[in-house]
PDB file of C-alpha atoms in Angstrom:
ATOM      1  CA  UNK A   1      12.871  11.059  -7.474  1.00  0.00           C
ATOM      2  CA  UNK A   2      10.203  10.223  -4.838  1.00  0.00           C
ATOM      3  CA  UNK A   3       9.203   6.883  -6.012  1.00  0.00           C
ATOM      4  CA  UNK A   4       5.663   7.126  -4.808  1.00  0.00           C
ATOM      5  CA  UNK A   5       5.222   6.721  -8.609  1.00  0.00           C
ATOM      6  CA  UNK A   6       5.560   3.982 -10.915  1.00  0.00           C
ATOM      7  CA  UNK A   7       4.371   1.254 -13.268  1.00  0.00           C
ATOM      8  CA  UNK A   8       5.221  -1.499 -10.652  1.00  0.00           C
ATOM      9  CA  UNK A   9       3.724   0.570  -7.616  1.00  0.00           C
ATOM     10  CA  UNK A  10       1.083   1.499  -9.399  1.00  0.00           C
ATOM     11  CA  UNK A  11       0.275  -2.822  -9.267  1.00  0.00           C
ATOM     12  CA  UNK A  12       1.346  -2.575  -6.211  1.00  0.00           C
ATOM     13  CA  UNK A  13      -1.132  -0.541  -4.539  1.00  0.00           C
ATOM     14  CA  UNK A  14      -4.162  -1.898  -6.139  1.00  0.00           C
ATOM     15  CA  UNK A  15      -2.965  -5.616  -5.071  1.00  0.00           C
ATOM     16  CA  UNK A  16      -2.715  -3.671  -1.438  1.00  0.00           C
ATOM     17  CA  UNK A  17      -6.207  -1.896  -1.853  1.00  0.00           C
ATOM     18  CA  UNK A  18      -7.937  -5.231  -3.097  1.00  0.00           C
ATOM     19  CA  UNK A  19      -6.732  -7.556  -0.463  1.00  0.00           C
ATOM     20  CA  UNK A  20      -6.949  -5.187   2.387  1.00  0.00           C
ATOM     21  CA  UNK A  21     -10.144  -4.547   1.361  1.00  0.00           C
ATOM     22  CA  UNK A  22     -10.907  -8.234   2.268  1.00  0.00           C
ATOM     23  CA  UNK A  23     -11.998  -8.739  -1.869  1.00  0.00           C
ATOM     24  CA  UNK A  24      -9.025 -11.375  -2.259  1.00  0.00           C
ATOM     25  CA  UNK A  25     -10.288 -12.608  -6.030  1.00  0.00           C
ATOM     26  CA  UNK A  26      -9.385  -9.144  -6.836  1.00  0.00           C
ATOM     27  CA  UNK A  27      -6.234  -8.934  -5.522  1.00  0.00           C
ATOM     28  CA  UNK A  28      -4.933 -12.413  -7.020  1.00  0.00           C
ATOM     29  CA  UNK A  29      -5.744 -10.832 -10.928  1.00  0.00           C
ATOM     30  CA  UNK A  30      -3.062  -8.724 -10.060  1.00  0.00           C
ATOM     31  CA  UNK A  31      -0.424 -11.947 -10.172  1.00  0.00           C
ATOM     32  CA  UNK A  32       0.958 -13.834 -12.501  1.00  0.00           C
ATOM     33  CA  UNK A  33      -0.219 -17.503 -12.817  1.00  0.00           C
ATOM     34  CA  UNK A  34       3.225 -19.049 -11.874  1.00  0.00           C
ATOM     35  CA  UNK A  35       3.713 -15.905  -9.275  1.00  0.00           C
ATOM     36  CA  UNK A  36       6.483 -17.350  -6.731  1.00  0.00           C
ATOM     37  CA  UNK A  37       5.930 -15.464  -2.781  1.00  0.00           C
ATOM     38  CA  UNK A  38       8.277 -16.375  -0.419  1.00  0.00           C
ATOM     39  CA  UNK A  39       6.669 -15.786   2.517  1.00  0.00           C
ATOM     40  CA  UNK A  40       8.227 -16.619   6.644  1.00  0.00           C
ATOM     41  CA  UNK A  41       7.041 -19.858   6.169  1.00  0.00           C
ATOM     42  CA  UNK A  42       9.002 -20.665   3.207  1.00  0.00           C
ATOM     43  CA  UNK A  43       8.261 -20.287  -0.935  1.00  0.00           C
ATOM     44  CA  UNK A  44       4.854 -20.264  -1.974  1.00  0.00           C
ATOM     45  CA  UNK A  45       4.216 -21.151  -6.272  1.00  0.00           C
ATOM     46  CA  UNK A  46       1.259 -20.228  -8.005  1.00  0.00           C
ATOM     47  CA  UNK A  47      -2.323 -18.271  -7.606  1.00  0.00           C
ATOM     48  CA  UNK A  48      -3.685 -21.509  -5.596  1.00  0.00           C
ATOM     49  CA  UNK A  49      -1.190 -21.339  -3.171  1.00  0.00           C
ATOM     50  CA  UNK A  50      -1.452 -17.508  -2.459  1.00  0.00           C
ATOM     51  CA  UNK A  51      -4.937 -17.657  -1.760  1.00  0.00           C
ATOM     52  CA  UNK A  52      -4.837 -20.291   0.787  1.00  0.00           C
ATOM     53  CA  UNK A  53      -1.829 -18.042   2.400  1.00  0.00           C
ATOM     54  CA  UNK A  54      -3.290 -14.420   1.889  1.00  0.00           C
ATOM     55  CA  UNK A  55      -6.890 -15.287   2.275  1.00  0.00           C
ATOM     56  CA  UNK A  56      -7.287 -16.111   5.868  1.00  0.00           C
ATOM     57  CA  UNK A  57      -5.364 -13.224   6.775  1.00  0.00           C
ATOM     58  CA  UNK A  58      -7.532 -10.834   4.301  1.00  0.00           C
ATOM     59  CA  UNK A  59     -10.706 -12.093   5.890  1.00  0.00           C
ATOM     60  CA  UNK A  60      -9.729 -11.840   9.357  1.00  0.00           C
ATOM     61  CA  UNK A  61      -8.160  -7.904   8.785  1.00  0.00           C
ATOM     62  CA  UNK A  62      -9.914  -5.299  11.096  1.00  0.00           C
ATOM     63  CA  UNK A  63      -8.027  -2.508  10.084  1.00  0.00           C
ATOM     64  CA  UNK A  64      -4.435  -1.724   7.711  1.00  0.00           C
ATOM     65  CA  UNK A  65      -2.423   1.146   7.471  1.00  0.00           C
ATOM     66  CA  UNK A  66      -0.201   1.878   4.598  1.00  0.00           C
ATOM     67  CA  UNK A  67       3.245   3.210   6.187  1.00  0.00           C
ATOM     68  CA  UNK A  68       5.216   3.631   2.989  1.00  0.00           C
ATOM     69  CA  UNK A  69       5.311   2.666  -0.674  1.00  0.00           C
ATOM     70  CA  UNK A  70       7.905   3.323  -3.180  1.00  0.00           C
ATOM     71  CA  UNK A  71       8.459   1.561  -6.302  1.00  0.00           C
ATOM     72  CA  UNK A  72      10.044   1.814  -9.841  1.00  0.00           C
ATOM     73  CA  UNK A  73       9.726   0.546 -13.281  1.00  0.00           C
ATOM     74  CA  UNK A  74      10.164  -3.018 -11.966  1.00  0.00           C
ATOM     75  CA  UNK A  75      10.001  -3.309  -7.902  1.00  0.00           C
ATOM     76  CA  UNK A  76       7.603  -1.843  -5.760  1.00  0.00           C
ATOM     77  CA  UNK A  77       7.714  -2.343  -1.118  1.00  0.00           C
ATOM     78  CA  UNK A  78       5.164  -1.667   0.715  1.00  0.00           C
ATOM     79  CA  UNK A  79       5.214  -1.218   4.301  1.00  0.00           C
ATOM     80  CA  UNK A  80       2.125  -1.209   6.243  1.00  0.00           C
ATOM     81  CA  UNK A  81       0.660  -2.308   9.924  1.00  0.00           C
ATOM     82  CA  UNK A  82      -2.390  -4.464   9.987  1.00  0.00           C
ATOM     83  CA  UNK A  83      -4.891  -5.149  12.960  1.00  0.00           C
ATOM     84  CA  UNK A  84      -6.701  -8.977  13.656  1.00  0.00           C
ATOM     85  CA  UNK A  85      -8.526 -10.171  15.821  1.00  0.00           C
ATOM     86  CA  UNK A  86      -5.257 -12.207  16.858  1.00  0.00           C
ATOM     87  CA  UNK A  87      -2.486  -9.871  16.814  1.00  0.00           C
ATOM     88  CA  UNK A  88      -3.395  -6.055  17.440  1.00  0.00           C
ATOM     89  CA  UNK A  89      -0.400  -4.494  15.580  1.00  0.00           C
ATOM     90  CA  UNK A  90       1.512  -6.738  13.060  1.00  0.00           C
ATOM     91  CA  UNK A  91       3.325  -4.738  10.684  1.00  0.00           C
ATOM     92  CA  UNK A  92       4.466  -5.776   7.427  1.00  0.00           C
ATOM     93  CA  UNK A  93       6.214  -5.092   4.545  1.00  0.00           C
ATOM     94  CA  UNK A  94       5.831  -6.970   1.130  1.00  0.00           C
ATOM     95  CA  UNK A  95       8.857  -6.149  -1.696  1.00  0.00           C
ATOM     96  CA  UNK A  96       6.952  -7.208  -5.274  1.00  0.00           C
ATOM     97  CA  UNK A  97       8.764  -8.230  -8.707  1.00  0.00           C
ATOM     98  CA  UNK A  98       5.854  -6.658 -11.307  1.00  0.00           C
ATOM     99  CA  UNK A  99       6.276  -8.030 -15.251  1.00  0.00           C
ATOM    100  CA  UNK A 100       3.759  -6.794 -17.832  1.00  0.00           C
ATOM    101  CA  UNK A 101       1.680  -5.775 -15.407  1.00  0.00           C
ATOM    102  CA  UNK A 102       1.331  -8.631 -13.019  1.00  0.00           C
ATOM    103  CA  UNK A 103       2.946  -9.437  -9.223  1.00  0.00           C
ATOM    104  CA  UNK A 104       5.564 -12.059 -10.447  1.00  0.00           C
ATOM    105  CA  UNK A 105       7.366 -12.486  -7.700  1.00  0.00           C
ATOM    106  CA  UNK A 106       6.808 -11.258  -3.735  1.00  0.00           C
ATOM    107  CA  UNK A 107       8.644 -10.621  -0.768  1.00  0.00           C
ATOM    108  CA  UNK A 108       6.612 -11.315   2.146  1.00  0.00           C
ATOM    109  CA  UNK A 109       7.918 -10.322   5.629  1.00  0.00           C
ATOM    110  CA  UNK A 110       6.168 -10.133   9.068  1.00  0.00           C
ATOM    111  CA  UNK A 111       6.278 -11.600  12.610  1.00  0.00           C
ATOM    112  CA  UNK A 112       4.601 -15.191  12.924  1.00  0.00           C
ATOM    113  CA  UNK A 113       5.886 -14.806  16.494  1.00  0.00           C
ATOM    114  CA  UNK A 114       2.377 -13.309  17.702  1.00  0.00           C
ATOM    115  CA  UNK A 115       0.165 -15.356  15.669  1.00  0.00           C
ATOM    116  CA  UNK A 116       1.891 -18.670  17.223  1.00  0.00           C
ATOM    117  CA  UNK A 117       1.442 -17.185  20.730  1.00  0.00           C
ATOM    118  CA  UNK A 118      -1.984 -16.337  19.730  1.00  0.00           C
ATOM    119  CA  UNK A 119      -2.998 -19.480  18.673  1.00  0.00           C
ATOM    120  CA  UNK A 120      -1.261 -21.347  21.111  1.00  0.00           C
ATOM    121  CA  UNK A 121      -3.195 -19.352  24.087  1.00  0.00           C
ATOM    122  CA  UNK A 122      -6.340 -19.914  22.429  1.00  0.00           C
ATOM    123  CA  UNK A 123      -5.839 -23.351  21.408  1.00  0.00           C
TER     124      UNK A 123
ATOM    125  CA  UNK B   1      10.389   8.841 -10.232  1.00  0.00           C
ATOM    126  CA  UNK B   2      12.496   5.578  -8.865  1.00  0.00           C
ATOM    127  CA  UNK B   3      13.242   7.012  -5.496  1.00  0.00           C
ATOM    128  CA  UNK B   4      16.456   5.531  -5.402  1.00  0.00           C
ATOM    129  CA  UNK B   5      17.993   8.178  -4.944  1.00  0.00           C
ATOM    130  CA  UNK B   6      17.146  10.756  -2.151  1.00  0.00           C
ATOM    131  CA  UNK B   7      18.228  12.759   1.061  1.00  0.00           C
ATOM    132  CA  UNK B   8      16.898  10.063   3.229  1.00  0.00           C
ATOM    133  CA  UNK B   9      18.006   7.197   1.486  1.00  0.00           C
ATOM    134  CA  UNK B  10      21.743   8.729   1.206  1.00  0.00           C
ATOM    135  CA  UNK B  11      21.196   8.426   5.238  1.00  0.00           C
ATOM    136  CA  UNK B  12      19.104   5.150   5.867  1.00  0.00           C
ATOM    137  CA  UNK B  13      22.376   3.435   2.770  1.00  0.00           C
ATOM    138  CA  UNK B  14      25.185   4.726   5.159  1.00  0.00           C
ATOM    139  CA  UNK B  15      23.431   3.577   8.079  1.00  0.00           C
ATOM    140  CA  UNK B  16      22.809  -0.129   6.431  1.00  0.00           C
ATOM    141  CA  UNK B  17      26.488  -0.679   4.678  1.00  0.00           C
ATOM    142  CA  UNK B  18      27.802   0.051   8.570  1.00  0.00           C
ATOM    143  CA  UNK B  19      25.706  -2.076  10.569  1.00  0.00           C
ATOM    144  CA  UNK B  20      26.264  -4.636   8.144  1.00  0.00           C
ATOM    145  CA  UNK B  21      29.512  -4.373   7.442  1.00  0.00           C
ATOM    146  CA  UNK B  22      29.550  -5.133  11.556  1.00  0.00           C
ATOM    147  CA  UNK B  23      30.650  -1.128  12.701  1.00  0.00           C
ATOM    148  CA  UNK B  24      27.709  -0.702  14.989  1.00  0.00           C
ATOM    149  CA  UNK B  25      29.506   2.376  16.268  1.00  0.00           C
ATOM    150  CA  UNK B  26      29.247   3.783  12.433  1.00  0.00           C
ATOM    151  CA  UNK B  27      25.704   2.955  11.961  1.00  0.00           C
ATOM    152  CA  UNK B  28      24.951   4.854  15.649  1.00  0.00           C
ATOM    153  CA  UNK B  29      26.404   7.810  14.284  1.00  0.00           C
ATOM    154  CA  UNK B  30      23.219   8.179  12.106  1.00  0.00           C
ATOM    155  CA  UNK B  31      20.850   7.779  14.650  1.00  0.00           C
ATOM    156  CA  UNK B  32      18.979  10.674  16.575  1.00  0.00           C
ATOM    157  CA  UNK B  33      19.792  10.936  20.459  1.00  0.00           C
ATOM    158  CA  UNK B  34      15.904  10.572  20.932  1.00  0.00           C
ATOM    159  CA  UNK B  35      15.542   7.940  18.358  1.00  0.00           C
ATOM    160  CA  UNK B  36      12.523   5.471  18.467  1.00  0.00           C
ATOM    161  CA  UNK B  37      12.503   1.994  16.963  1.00  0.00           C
ATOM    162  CA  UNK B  38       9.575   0.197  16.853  1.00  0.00           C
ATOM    163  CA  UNK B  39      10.794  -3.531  16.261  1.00  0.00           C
ATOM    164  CA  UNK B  40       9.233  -6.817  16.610  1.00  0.00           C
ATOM    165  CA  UNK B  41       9.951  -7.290  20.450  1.00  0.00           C
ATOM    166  CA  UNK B  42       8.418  -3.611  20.867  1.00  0.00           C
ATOM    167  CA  UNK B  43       9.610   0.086  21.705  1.00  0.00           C
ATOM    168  CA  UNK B  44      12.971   1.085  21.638  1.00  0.00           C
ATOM    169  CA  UNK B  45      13.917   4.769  22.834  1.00  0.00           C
ATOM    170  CA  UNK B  46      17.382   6.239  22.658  1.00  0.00           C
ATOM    171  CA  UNK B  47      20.837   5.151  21.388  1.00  0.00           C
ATOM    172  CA  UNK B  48      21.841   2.684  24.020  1.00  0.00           C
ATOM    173  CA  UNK B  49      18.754   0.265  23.381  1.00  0.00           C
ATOM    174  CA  UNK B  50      19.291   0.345  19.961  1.00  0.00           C
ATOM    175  CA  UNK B  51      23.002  -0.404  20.916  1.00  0.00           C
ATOM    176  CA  UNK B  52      21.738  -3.658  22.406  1.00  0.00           C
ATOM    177  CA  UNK B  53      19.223  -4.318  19.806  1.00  0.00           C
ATOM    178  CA  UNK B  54      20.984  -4.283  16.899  1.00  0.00           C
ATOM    179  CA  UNK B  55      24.921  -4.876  18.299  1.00  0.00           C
ATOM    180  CA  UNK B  56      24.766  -8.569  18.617  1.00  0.00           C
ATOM    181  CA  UNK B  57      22.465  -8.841  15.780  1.00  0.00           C
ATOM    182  CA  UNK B  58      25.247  -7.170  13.607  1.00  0.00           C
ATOM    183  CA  UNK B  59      28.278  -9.041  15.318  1.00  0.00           C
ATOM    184  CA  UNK B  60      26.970 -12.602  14.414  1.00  0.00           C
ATOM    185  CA  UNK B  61      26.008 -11.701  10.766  1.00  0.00           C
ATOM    186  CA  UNK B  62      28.010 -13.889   8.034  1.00  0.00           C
ATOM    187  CA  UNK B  63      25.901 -12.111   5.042  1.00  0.00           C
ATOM    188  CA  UNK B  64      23.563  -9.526   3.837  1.00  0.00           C
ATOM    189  CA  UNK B  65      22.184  -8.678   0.812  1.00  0.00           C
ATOM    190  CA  UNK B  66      20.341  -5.510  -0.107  1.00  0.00           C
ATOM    191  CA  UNK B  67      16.989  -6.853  -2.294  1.00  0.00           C
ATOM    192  CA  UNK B  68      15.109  -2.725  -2.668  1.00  0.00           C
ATOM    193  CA  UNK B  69      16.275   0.910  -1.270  1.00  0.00           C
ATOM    194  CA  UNK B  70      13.924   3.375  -1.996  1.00  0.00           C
ATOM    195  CA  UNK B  71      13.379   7.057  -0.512  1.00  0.00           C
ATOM    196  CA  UNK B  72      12.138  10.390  -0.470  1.00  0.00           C
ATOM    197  CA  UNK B  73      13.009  13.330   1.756  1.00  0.00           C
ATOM    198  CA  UNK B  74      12.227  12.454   5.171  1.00  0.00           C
ATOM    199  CA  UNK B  75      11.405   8.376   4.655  1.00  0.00           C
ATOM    200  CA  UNK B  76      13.857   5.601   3.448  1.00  0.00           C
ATOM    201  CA  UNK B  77      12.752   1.968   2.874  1.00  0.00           C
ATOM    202  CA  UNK B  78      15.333  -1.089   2.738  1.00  0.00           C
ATOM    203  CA  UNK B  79      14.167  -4.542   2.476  1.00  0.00           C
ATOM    204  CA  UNK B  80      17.392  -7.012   2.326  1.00  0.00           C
ATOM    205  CA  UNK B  81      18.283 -10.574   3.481  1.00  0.00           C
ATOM    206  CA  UNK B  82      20.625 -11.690   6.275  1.00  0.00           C
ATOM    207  CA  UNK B  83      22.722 -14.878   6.908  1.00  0.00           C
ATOM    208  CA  UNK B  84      24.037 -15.604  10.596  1.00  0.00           C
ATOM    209  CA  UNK B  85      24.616 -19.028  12.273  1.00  0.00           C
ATOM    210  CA  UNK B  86      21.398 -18.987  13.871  1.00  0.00           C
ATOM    211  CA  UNK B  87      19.770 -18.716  10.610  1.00  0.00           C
ATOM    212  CA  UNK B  88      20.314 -19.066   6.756  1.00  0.00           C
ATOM    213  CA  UNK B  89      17.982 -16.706   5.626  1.00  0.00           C
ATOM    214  CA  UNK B  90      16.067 -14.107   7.457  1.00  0.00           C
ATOM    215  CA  UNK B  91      14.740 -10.968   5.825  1.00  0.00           C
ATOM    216  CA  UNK B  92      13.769  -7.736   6.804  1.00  0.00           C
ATOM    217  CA  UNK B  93      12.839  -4.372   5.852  1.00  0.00           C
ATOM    218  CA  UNK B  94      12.912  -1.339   8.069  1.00  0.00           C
ATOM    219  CA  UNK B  95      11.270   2.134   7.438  1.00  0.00           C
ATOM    220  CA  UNK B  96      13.582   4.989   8.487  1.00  0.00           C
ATOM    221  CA  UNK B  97      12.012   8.594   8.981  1.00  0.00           C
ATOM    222  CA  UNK B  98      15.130  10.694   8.624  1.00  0.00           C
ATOM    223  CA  UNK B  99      14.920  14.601  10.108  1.00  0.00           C
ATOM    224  CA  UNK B 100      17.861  16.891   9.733  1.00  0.00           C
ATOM    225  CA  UNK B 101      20.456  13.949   8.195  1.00  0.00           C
ATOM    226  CA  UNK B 102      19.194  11.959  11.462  1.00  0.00           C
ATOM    227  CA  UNK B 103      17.551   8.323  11.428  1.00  0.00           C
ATOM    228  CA  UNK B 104      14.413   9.374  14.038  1.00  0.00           C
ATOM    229  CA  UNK B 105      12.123   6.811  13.958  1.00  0.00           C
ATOM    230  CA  UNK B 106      12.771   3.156  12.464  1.00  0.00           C
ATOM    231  CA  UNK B 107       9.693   0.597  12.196  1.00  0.00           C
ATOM    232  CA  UNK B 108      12.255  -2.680  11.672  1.00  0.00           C
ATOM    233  CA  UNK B 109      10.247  -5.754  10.655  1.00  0.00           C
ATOM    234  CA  UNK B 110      11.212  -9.368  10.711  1.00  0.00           C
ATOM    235  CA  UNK B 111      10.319 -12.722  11.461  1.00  0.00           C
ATOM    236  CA  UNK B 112      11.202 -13.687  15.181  1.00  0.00           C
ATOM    237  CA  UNK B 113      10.147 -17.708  14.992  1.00  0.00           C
ATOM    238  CA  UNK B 114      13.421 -19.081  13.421  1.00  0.00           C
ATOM    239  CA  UNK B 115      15.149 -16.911  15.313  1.00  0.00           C
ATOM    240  CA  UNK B 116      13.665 -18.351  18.344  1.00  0.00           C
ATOM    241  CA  UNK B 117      13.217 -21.710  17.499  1.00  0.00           C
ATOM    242  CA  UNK B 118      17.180 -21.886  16.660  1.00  0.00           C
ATOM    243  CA  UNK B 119      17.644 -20.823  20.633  1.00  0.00           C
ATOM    244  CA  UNK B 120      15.329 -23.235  21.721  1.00  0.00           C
ATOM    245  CA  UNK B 121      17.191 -26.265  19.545  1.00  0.00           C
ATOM    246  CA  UNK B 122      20.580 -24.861  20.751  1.00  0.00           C
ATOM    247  CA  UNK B 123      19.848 -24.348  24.623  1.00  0.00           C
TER     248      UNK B 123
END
């Protein structure tokens, strides 16, 4: 009863693998078309919209490290910390809806507090 | 293989349904003497700065609702939603090593700018 495998992880971590990997086309085939994120900023609808949100920050990634995954047949979180050139250590953690094989629905949670300050100081 | 049900998570559950069910004293109970929390604002060590980390947080909390709570033996994984006058809805997730039926390390993640920008409105 471990969790560390399962249909919806399984997703999970190759979504994770792809877009940490900075390859961001292959981490949006893992979503549905009409894939809902609701992400600190507020809800996010559709593949478009994901890539404008995840891309930037997939680009800009020096380094990630994956924390923790669990999942079952359904739900998968991930919790992982990610470097940028903005924000040294900004952990995350991302709690994903998978049906038939594609991210329907995510969780996104992290800290925009250090990216504002960021920007802000170099703006 | 769901992970819903393990050692850890039996700990990191009891932990949750005190703190927000507002008995911080409860949820303390389930922390190590030595624990370390790494949240948003940085480094916590030991019981009484986790006291004044999570305390108020807990006090001012009008709703909560567990979203995933997965585990294995030594790491637990919640990822919920909170209400509290300051605002509507703020997720987080935190990532609880647990060692000898003991929370010992805690990597809590949330999103600070509501938070903050609701203090800045109100004072």
């Amino acid at each position: 009863m471990t969790g560390h495998d399962s249909p919806a992880l399984e997703v999970a971590r190759a979504y994770y693998q792809a877009w940490t990997g900075k390859d961001i086309e292959a981490a949006l085939r893992h979503l549905a078309d009409d894939v809902v994120c609701d992400a600190p900023a507020g809800r996010l609808q559709g593949i478009e919209a994901y890539r404008r949100f995840l891309g930037p920050f997939s680009e800009m990634l020096l380094d990630s490290e994956l924390l923790a995954a669990f999942g079952d047949s359904t739900t998968a979180v991930l919790v992982y910390d990610t470097a940028t050139p903005l924000v040294a250590s900004a952990p995350g953690a991302e709690c994903l809806t998978v049906r038939d094989g594609k991210i329907v629905h995510n969780r996104f949670i992290f800290d925009r507090l250090p990216f504002e300050a960021a920007r802000r100081s170099a703006g």
